[in-house]
PDB file of C-alpha atoms in Angstrom:
ATOM      1  CA  MET A   1      -9.400 -16.500  18.987  1.00  0.00           C
ATOM      2  CA  GLU A   2      -5.710 -16.825  19.809  1.00  0.00           C
ATOM      3  CA  ALA A   3      -4.426 -15.384  23.062  1.00  0.00           C
ATOM      4  CA  LEU A   4      -1.970 -13.198  21.121  1.00  0.00           C
ATOM      5  CA  HIS A   5      -4.737 -11.566  19.126  1.00  0.00           C
ATOM      6  CA  LYS A   6      -6.797 -10.966  22.249  1.00  0.00           C
ATOM      7  CA  SER A   7      -3.829  -9.372  24.015  1.00  0.00           C
ATOM      8  CA  VAL A   8      -3.256  -7.155  20.975  1.00  0.00           C
ATOM      9  CA  LEU A   9      -6.886  -6.134  20.538  1.00  0.00           C
ATOM     10  CA  ASP A  10      -7.247  -5.323  24.234  1.00  0.00           C
ATOM     11  CA  ASN A  11      -4.955  -2.376  23.532  1.00  0.00           C
ATOM     12  CA  PHE A  12      -7.221  -0.779  20.905  1.00  0.00           C
ATOM     13  CA  ARG A  13     -10.282   1.417  21.343  1.00  0.00           C
ATOM     14  CA  LEU A  14     -12.906  -1.014  20.072  1.00  0.00           C
ATOM     15  CA  ASP A  15     -16.613  -0.489  20.659  1.00  0.00           C
ATOM     16  CA  ALA A  16     -17.211  -3.733  22.573  1.00  0.00           C
ATOM     17  CA  GLU A  17     -15.748  -7.100  23.520  1.00  0.00           C
ATOM     18  CA  VAL A  18     -14.266  -9.081  20.639  1.00  0.00           C
ATOM     19  CA  THR A  19     -16.183 -12.234  19.687  1.00  0.00           C
ATOM     20  CA  SER A  20     -14.116 -13.413  16.716  1.00  0.00           C
ATOM     21  CA  CYS A  21     -10.834 -12.765  14.925  1.00  0.00           C
ATOM     22  CA  GLU A  22     -10.168 -14.717  11.712  1.00  0.00           C
ATOM     23  CA  ARG A  23      -7.712 -14.502   8.801  1.00  0.00           C
ATOM     24  CA  TYR A  24      -9.046 -12.358   5.989  1.00  0.00           C
ATOM     25  CA  GLY A  25      -8.196 -11.354   2.417  1.00  0.00           C
ATOM     26  CA  CYS A  26      -5.457 -12.326  -0.025  1.00  0.00           C
ATOM     27  CA  GLY A  27      -2.510 -10.147   0.995  1.00  0.00           C
ATOM     28  CA  HIS A  28       0.986 -11.636   1.175  1.00  0.00           C
ATOM     29  CA  ILE A  29       2.954  -8.906   2.971  1.00  0.00           C
ATOM     30  CA  ASN A  30       0.992  -8.202   6.146  1.00  0.00           C
ATOM     31  CA  GLU A  31      -1.187 -10.631   8.107  1.00  0.00           C
ATOM     32  CA  THR A  32      -4.811  -9.468   7.955  1.00  0.00           C
ATOM     33  CA  TYR A  33      -7.689 -10.472  10.209  1.00  0.00           C
ATOM     34  CA  LEU A  34     -11.402  -9.677  10.327  1.00  0.00           C
ATOM     35  CA  VAL A  35     -12.468  -8.764  13.858  1.00  0.00           C
ATOM     36  CA  VAL A  36     -16.081  -8.790  15.047  1.00  0.00           C
ATOM     37  CA  THR A  37     -17.277  -7.454  18.395  1.00  0.00           C
ATOM     38  CA  ALA A  38     -20.342  -8.272  20.502  1.00  0.00           C
ATOM     39  CA  THR A  39     -22.304  -5.466  18.822  1.00  0.00           C
ATOM     40  CA  GLY A  40     -21.581  -6.841  15.353  1.00  0.00           C
ATOM     41  CA  HIS A  41     -19.148  -4.023  14.603  1.00  0.00           C
ATOM     42  CA  ARG A  42     -16.324  -5.111  12.320  1.00  0.00           C
ATOM     43  CA  TYR A  43     -12.689  -4.080  12.147  1.00  0.00           C
ATOM     44  CA  ILE A  44      -9.564  -5.023  10.216  1.00  0.00           C
ATOM     45  CA  LEU A  45      -6.568  -6.064  12.308  1.00  0.00           C
ATOM     46  CA  GLN A  46      -3.174  -6.197  10.613  1.00  0.00           C
ATOM     47  CA  LYS A  47       0.198  -7.462  11.739  1.00  0.00           C
ATOM     48  CA  ILE A  48       2.643  -5.169   9.939  1.00  0.00           C
ATOM     49  CA  ASN A  49       5.578  -6.867   8.244  1.00  0.00           C
ATOM     50  CA  ASN A  50       8.500  -5.084   9.851  1.00  0.00           C
ATOM     51  CA  HIS A  51      11.010  -7.150   7.866  1.00  0.00           C
ATOM     52  CA  ILE A  52       9.937  -5.336   4.701  1.00  0.00           C
ATOM     53  CA  PHE A  53       8.889  -2.084   6.379  1.00  0.00           C
ATOM     54  CA  LYS A  54      11.785  -1.558   8.745  1.00  0.00           C
ATOM     55  CA  ASP A  55      10.597   1.751  10.237  1.00  0.00           C
ATOM     56  CA  VAL A  56       7.014   1.077  11.312  1.00  0.00           C
ATOM     57  CA  PRO A  57       6.599   4.322  13.319  1.00  0.00           C
ATOM     58  CA  ALA A  58       7.517   6.329  10.196  1.00  0.00           C
ATOM     59  CA  LEU A  59       5.180   4.243   8.036  1.00  0.00           C
ATOM     60  CA  MET A  60       2.295   4.739  10.439  1.00  0.00           C
ATOM     61  CA  GLN A  61       3.007   8.458  10.728  1.00  0.00           C
ATOM     62  CA  ASN A  62       2.606   8.650   6.941  1.00  0.00           C
ATOM     63  CA  ILE A  63      -0.696   6.786   7.017  1.00  0.00           C
ATOM     64  CA  ALA A  64      -2.097   8.791   9.917  1.00  0.00           C
ATOM     65  CA  SER A  65      -1.107  12.102   8.309  1.00  0.00           C
ATOM     66  CA  VAL A  66      -2.526  11.231   4.893  1.00  0.00           C
ATOM     67  CA  THR A  67      -5.823   9.766   6.115  1.00  0.00           C
ATOM     68  CA  GLU A  68      -6.434  12.685   8.478  1.00  0.00           C
ATOM     69  CA  TYR A  69      -5.777  15.096   5.614  1.00  0.00           C
ATOM     70  CA  LEU A  70      -8.141  13.215   3.272  1.00  0.00           C
ATOM     71  CA  ARG A  71     -10.891  13.177   5.881  1.00  0.00           C
ATOM     72  CA  LYS A  72     -11.024  16.984   5.874  1.00  0.00           C
ATOM     73  CA  SER A  73     -12.464  16.942   2.352  1.00  0.00           C
ATOM     74  CA  GLN A  74     -14.480  13.724   2.555  1.00  0.00           C
ATOM     75  CA  SER A  75     -17.675  13.278   4.548  1.00  0.00           C
ATOM     76  CA  ASP A  76     -18.377   9.676   3.477  1.00  0.00           C
ATOM     77  CA  PRO A  77     -16.574   7.394   5.983  1.00  0.00           C
ATOM     78  CA  ARG A  78     -16.344   4.633   3.363  1.00  0.00           C
ATOM     79  CA  ARG A  79     -14.148   6.806   1.152  1.00  0.00           C
ATOM     80  CA  VAL A  80     -11.259   7.237   3.585  1.00  0.00           C
ATOM     81  CA  LEU A  81      -9.518   4.555   5.629  1.00  0.00           C
ATOM     82  CA  THR A  82     -10.084   5.133   9.329  1.00  0.00           C
ATOM     83  CA  LEU A  83      -7.419   4.104  11.814  1.00  0.00           C
ATOM     84  CA  VAL A  84      -8.529   2.918  15.238  1.00  0.00           C
ATOM     85  CA  TYR A  85      -6.119   4.219  17.839  1.00  0.00           C
ATOM     86  CA  THR A  86      -4.763   2.410  20.868  1.00  0.00           C
ATOM     87  CA  THR A  87      -5.922   3.133  24.392  1.00  0.00           C
ATOM     88  CA  GLU A  88      -2.777   5.242  24.746  1.00  0.00           C
ATOM     89  CA  GLY A  89      -3.646   7.273  21.654  1.00  0.00           C
ATOM     90  CA  ASN A  90      -1.180   5.720  19.199  1.00  0.00           C
ATOM     91  CA  ALA A  91      -1.832   4.757  15.578  1.00  0.00           C
ATOM     92  CA  PHE A  92      -0.222   1.338  16.070  1.00  0.00           C
ATOM     93  CA  LEU A  93       0.793  -1.097  18.792  1.00  0.00           C
ATOM     94  CA  HIS A  94       4.341  -2.311  19.349  1.00  0.00           C
ATOM     95  CA  HIS A  95       3.557  -5.544  21.157  1.00  0.00           C
ATOM     96  CA  THR A  96       5.729  -7.097  23.846  1.00  0.00           C
ATOM     97  CA  ASP A  97       6.781  -9.887  21.448  1.00  0.00           C
ATOM     98  CA  ASP A  98       8.311  -7.204  19.172  1.00  0.00           C
ATOM     99  CA  THR A  99       5.506  -7.371  16.600  1.00  0.00           C
ATOM    100  CA  TYR A 100       3.628  -4.359  15.212  1.00  0.00           C
ATOM    101  CA  TRP A 101      -0.151  -4.133  14.834  1.00  0.00           C
ATOM    102  CA  ARG A 102      -2.776  -1.677  13.608  1.00  0.00           C
ATOM    103  CA  VAL A 103      -6.562  -1.628  13.370  1.00  0.00           C
ATOM    104  CA  TYR A 104      -8.831  -0.044  10.747  1.00  0.00           C
ATOM    105  CA  GLU A 105     -12.578   0.377  10.657  1.00  0.00           C
ATOM    106  CA  PHE A 106     -13.988  -2.223   8.261  1.00  0.00           C
ATOM    107  CA  VAL A 107     -15.356  -0.694   5.045  1.00  0.00           C
ATOM    108  CA  GLU A 108     -18.834  -2.186   4.897  1.00  0.00           C
ATOM    109  CA  ASP A 109     -20.560  -3.279   1.686  1.00  0.00           C
ATOM    110  CA  SER A 110     -17.295  -3.273  -0.234  1.00  0.00           C
ATOM    111  CA  VAL A 111     -15.441  -5.805  -2.368  1.00  0.00           C
ATOM    112  CA  CYS A 112     -11.824  -6.191  -3.415  1.00  0.00           C
ATOM    113  CA  LEU A 113     -11.065  -7.468  -6.923  1.00  0.00           C
ATOM    114  CA  GLN A 114      -7.905  -9.423  -7.655  1.00  0.00           C
ATOM    115  CA  ALA A 115      -8.198  -8.573 -11.361  1.00  0.00           C
ATOM    116  CA  PRO A 116     -10.538  -6.385 -13.438  1.00  0.00           C
ATOM    117  CA  GLU A 117     -13.584  -8.290 -14.599  1.00  0.00           C
ATOM    118  CA  ASN A 118     -14.320  -5.750 -17.322  1.00  0.00           C
ATOM    119  CA  ALA A 119     -13.060  -2.430 -18.681  1.00  0.00           C
ATOM    120  CA  MET A 120     -15.213  -0.443 -16.245  1.00  0.00           C
ATOM    121  CA  ASP A 121     -13.495  -2.056 -13.262  1.00  0.00           C
ATOM    122  CA  PHE A 122     -10.136  -0.872 -14.572  1.00  0.00           C
ATOM    123  CA  TYR A 123     -11.578   2.582 -15.257  1.00  0.00           C
ATOM    124  CA  GLN A 124     -12.962   2.819 -11.730  1.00  0.00           C
ATOM    125  CA  SER A 125      -9.591   1.876 -10.254  1.00  0.00           C
ATOM    126  CA  ALA A 126      -8.060   4.710 -12.293  1.00  0.00           C
ATOM    127  CA  VAL A 127     -10.685   7.094 -10.901  1.00  0.00           C
ATOM    128  CA  ALA A 128      -9.811   5.958  -7.382  1.00  0.00           C
ATOM    129  CA  PHE A 129      -6.068   6.518  -7.726  1.00  0.00           C
ATOM    130  CA  GLY A 130      -6.563   9.753  -9.674  1.00  0.00           C
ATOM    131  CA  THR A 131      -8.901  11.086  -6.997  1.00  0.00           C
ATOM    132  CA  PHE A 132      -6.447  10.013  -4.291  1.00  0.00           C
ATOM    133  CA  GLN A 133      -3.657  12.031  -5.889  1.00  0.00           C
ATOM    134  CA  GLN A 134      -5.888  15.002  -6.671  1.00  0.00           C
ATOM    135  CA  GLN A 135      -7.097  15.224  -3.072  1.00  0.00           C
ATOM    136  CA  LEU A 136      -3.488  15.150  -1.880  1.00  0.00           C
ATOM    137  CA  ASN A 137      -2.282  17.674  -4.456  1.00  0.00           C
ATOM    138  CA  ASP A 138      -1.557  20.309  -1.808  1.00  0.00           C
ATOM    139  CA  PHE A 139      -0.229  17.905   0.822  1.00  0.00           C
ATOM    140  CA  PRO A 140       3.467  18.646   1.545  1.00  0.00           C
ATOM    141  CA  ALA A 141       4.962  15.476   0.075  1.00  0.00           C
ATOM    142  CA  GLU A 142       8.403  16.255   1.456  1.00  0.00           C
ATOM    143  CA  THR A 143       7.073  15.739   4.997  1.00  0.00           C
ATOM    144  CA  LEU A 144       6.406  12.048   4.341  1.00  0.00           C
ATOM    145  CA  HIS A 145       8.933   9.324   5.059  1.00  0.00           C
ATOM    146  CA  GLU A 146      10.333   6.935   2.441  1.00  0.00           C
ATOM    147  CA  THR A 147       8.937   3.636   3.693  1.00  0.00           C
ATOM    148  CA  ILE A 148      11.033   1.729   1.123  1.00  0.00           C
ATOM    149  CA  PRO A 149      14.052   3.867   0.191  1.00  0.00           C
ATOM    150  CA  LEU A 150      14.746   4.213  -3.563  1.00  0.00           C
ATOM    151  CA  PHE A 151      11.674   2.090  -4.333  1.00  0.00           C
ATOM    152  CA  HIS A 152      10.906   3.778  -7.672  1.00  0.00           C
ATOM    153  CA  ASN A 153      14.365   5.173  -8.376  1.00  0.00           C
ATOM    154  CA  THR A 154      14.905   3.805 -11.880  1.00  0.00           C
ATOM    155  CA  PRO A 155      18.613   4.771 -12.201  1.00  0.00           C
ATOM    156  CA  ASN A 156      19.259   2.900  -8.950  1.00  0.00           C
ATOM    157  CA  ARG A 157      17.368  -0.128 -10.293  1.00  0.00           C
ATOM    158  CA  TYR A 158      19.685  -0.120 -13.292  1.00  0.00           C
ATOM    159  CA  LYS A 159      22.680   0.088 -10.984  1.00  0.00           C
ATOM    160  CA  GLN A 160      21.398  -2.933  -9.096  1.00  0.00           C
ATOM    161  CA  LEU A 161      20.881  -4.773 -12.393  1.00  0.00           C
ATOM    162  CA  ARG A 162      24.418  -4.056 -13.555  1.00  0.00           C
ATOM    163  CA  ASP A 163      25.829  -5.174 -10.214  1.00  0.00           C
ATOM    164  CA  VAL A 164      23.986  -8.492 -10.480  1.00  0.00           C
ATOM    165  CA  LEU A 165      25.016  -8.958 -14.117  1.00  0.00           C
ATOM    166  CA  GLU A 166      28.636  -8.423 -13.197  1.00  0.00           C
ATOM    167  CA  ARG A 167      28.459 -11.057 -10.464  1.00  0.00           C
ATOM    168  CA  ASP A 168      26.068 -13.374 -12.341  1.00  0.00           C
ATOM    169  CA  PRO A 169      25.682 -15.467  -9.161  1.00  0.00           C
ATOM    170  CA  MET A 170      23.452 -18.113 -10.755  1.00  0.00           C
ATOM    171  CA  GLY A 171      25.324 -18.277 -14.062  1.00  0.00           C
ATOM    172  CA  ARG A 172      22.186 -17.577 -16.080  1.00  0.00           C
ATOM    173  CA  ALA A 173      23.041 -14.293 -17.804  1.00  0.00           C
ATOM    174  CA  LYS A 174      24.256 -16.197 -20.890  1.00  0.00           C
ATOM    175  CA  ASP A 175      20.734 -17.575 -21.393  1.00  0.00           C
ATOM    176  CA  VAL A 176      19.022 -14.168 -21.577  1.00  0.00           C
ATOM    177  CA  THR A 177      21.510 -12.030 -23.469  1.00  0.00           C
ATOM    178  CA  GLU A 178      18.855 -10.624 -25.835  1.00  0.00           C
ATOM    179  CA  GLU A 179      16.604  -9.626 -22.959  1.00  0.00           C
ATOM    180  CA  ILE A 180      19.498  -8.015 -21.105  1.00  0.00           C
ATOM    181  CA  ALA A 181      20.526  -6.077 -24.208  1.00  0.00           C
ATOM    182  CA  PHE A 182      16.921  -4.906 -24.690  1.00  0.00           C
ATOM    183  CA  VAL A 183      16.728  -3.531 -21.140  1.00  0.00           C
ATOM    184  CA  LEU A 184      20.163  -1.911 -21.115  1.00  0.00           C
ATOM    185  CA  ALA A 185      19.553  -0.197 -24.459  1.00  0.00           C
ATOM    186  CA  ARG A 186      16.686   1.699 -22.838  1.00  0.00           C
ATOM    187  CA  GLU A 187      18.531   2.828 -19.720  1.00  0.00           C
ATOM    188  CA  GLU A 188      18.656   6.517 -20.641  1.00  0.00           C
ATOM    189  CA  LYS A 189      14.966   6.748 -21.512  1.00  0.00           C
ATOM    190  CA  ALA A 190      14.003   4.747 -18.450  1.00  0.00           C
ATOM    191  CA  GLY A 191      15.665   7.372 -16.256  1.00  0.00           C
ATOM    192  CA  THR A 192      13.775  10.287 -17.821  1.00  0.00           C
ATOM    193  CA  LEU A 193      11.376  10.874 -14.932  1.00  0.00           C
ATOM    194  CA  ALA A 194      14.159  10.782 -12.346  1.00  0.00           C
ATOM    195  CA  ALA A 195      16.144  13.286 -14.410  1.00  0.00           C
ATOM    196  CA  LEU A 196      13.147  15.614 -14.704  1.00  0.00           C
ATOM    197  CA  LEU A 197      12.605  15.456 -10.947  1.00  0.00           C
ATOM    198  CA  ALA A 198      16.276  16.246 -10.313  1.00  0.00           C
ATOM    199  CA  SER A 199      16.108  19.252 -12.645  1.00  0.00           C
ATOM    200  CA  GLY A 200      12.944  20.569 -11.003  1.00  0.00           C
ATOM    201  CA  GLU A 201      10.817  20.083 -14.123  1.00  0.00           C
ATOM    202  CA  LEU A 202       8.586  17.551 -12.348  1.00  0.00           C
ATOM    203  CA  PRO A 203       7.147  18.112  -8.857  1.00  0.00           C
ATOM    204  CA  LEU A 204       7.469  15.729  -5.955  1.00  0.00           C
ATOM    205  CA  ARG A 205       3.982  14.502  -5.059  1.00  0.00           C
ATOM    206  CA  VAL A 206       2.274  12.159  -2.641  1.00  0.00           C
ATOM    207  CA  THR A 207       2.103   8.859  -4.501  1.00  0.00           C
ATOM    208  CA  HIS A 208       0.717   5.445  -3.666  1.00  0.00           C
ATOM    209  CA  ASN A 209       3.461   3.429  -5.386  1.00  0.00           C
ATOM    210  CA  ASP A 210       1.438   0.216  -5.646  1.00  0.00           C
ATOM    211  CA  THR A 211      -1.452   1.115  -7.936  1.00  0.00           C
ATOM    212  CA  LYS A 212      -3.036  -2.287  -8.497  1.00  0.00           C
ATOM    213  CA  ILE A 213      -6.771  -2.875  -8.697  1.00  0.00           C
ATOM    214  CA  ASN A 214      -6.669  -5.016  -5.543  1.00  0.00           C
ATOM    215  CA  ASN A 215      -5.610  -1.907  -3.643  1.00  0.00           C
ATOM    216  CA  VAL A 216      -9.012  -0.352  -4.316  1.00  0.00           C
ATOM    217  CA  LEU A 217     -12.284  -1.233  -2.594  1.00  0.00           C
ATOM    218  CA  PHE A 218     -15.452  -1.145  -4.725  1.00  0.00           C
ATOM    219  CA  ASP A 219     -19.071  -0.761  -3.706  1.00  0.00           C
ATOM    220  CA  LYS A 220     -20.524  -4.277  -3.831  1.00  0.00           C
ATOM    221  CA  ASP A 221     -23.729  -3.128  -5.542  1.00  0.00           C
ATOM    222  CA  SER A 222     -22.766  -0.264  -7.857  1.00  0.00           C
ATOM    223  CA  CYS A 223     -19.169  -1.440  -8.527  1.00  0.00           C
ATOM    224  CA  GLU A 224     -18.089   2.188  -8.047  1.00  0.00           C
ATOM    225  CA  ALA A 225     -14.627   2.672  -6.582  1.00  0.00           C
ATOM    226  CA  LEU A 226     -14.833   3.689  -2.930  1.00  0.00           C
ATOM    227  CA  VAL A 227     -11.393   4.003  -1.391  1.00  0.00           C
ATOM    228  CA  VAL A 228      -7.712   3.345  -1.992  1.00  0.00           C
ATOM    229  CA  ILE A 229      -6.238   0.910   0.531  1.00  0.00           C
ATOM    230  CA  ASP A 230      -2.823  -0.592   1.369  1.00  0.00           C
ATOM    231  CA  LEU A 231      -1.173   2.724   2.189  1.00  0.00           C
ATOM    232  CA  ASP A 232       2.125   1.240   3.390  1.00  0.00           C
ATOM    233  CA  THR A 233       3.956   2.484   0.297  1.00  0.00           C
ATOM    234  CA  VAL A 234       2.485   5.998   0.334  1.00  0.00           C
ATOM    235  CA  MET A 235       5.471   8.337   0.223  1.00  0.00           C
ATOM    236  CA  PRO A 236       7.002  11.150  -1.846  1.00  0.00           C
ATOM    237  CA  GLY A 237       7.181  10.198  -5.518  1.00  0.00           C
ATOM    238  CA  LEU A 238       6.217  10.903  -9.111  1.00  0.00           C
ATOM    239  CA  VAL A 239       2.721  10.715 -10.564  1.00  0.00           C
ATOM    240  CA  GLY A 240       4.112   9.107 -13.714  1.00  0.00           C
ATOM    241  CA  HIS A 241       5.331   6.111 -11.736  1.00  0.00           C
ATOM    242  CA  ASP A 242       1.862   5.528 -10.281  1.00  0.00           C
ATOM    243  CA  PHE A 243       0.320   5.782 -13.747  1.00  0.00           C
ATOM    244  CA  GLY A 244       2.872   3.400 -15.246  1.00  0.00           C
ATOM    245  CA  ASP A 245       2.450   0.903 -12.419  1.00  0.00           C
ATOM    246  CA  ALA A 246      -1.322   0.888 -12.907  1.00  0.00           C
ATOM    247  CA  ILE A 247      -0.970   0.281 -16.645  1.00  0.00           C
ATOM    248  CA  ARG A 248       1.590  -2.466 -16.025  1.00  0.00           C
ATOM    249  CA  PHE A 249      -0.847  -4.261 -13.744  1.00  0.00           C
ATOM    250  CA  GLY A 250      -3.916  -3.677 -15.896  1.00  0.00           C
ATOM    251  CA  ALA A 251      -2.243  -4.819 -19.106  1.00  0.00           C
ATOM    252  CA  SER A 252      -0.676  -7.929 -17.602  1.00  0.00           C
ATOM    253  CA  THR A 253      -2.251 -11.313 -18.195  1.00  0.00           C
ATOM    254  CA  ALA A 254      -0.182 -12.973 -15.458  1.00  0.00           C
ATOM    255  CA  ALA A 255      -1.560 -13.609 -12.000  1.00  0.00           C
ATOM    256  CA  SER A 256      -0.817 -11.000  -9.362  1.00  0.00           C
ATOM    257  CA  ARG A 257       1.523 -11.981  -6.527  1.00  0.00           C
ATOM    258  CA  LYS A 258      -0.023  -9.539  -4.082  1.00  0.00           C
TER     259      LYS A 258
END
């Protein structure tokens, strides 16, 4: 175990001395490690990518608030992520080398799928995200921070597209004129959800914003969905965006990048 990891873990309320800390999982944004203590207890240690998530305290406040709220209606510890707090009572550690770390309880007897192996896997992931949103239906979404500002703001995405097309920095726009025309012709419809939110016809809700099957843990024996993970992008949003993102992932035949 590296000295850095030991110095980080010494700051968390673990049940015993750490015996191993090894890289774990397939994530590309944060660095994830499996931690085992002398009692055999397991934890997940993550180095939070503060280049992508620039306000880690706000991000962790979101996660702490949402998981504590979910735990009020859920008695099964495997169905809610459990943060392990620091010895000073914080949800994360800002280390002396200016890195940010957090620890979760490991969800035992669970598996993470990188792609659905059958239709039931996809269905179970839908149940997981649907249950997540239903349980947070009464949570005051406006109290959460935007961890990635304008992340699912479709009109802003179109603005960014038009800005890039105008500059055409790589000189490749001429090679995809049909594709560009296809996207631009649908600009008004693509902004429908944002317009409905602005008019008050759609409510602001707590959304996950990254509804891929590999952000759900499944029971290794029953294949039933257990818990939604990767809560870094949990913030105020629209249910329709979460649904669309899930369909986009489930219908895609390309390999996932995260």
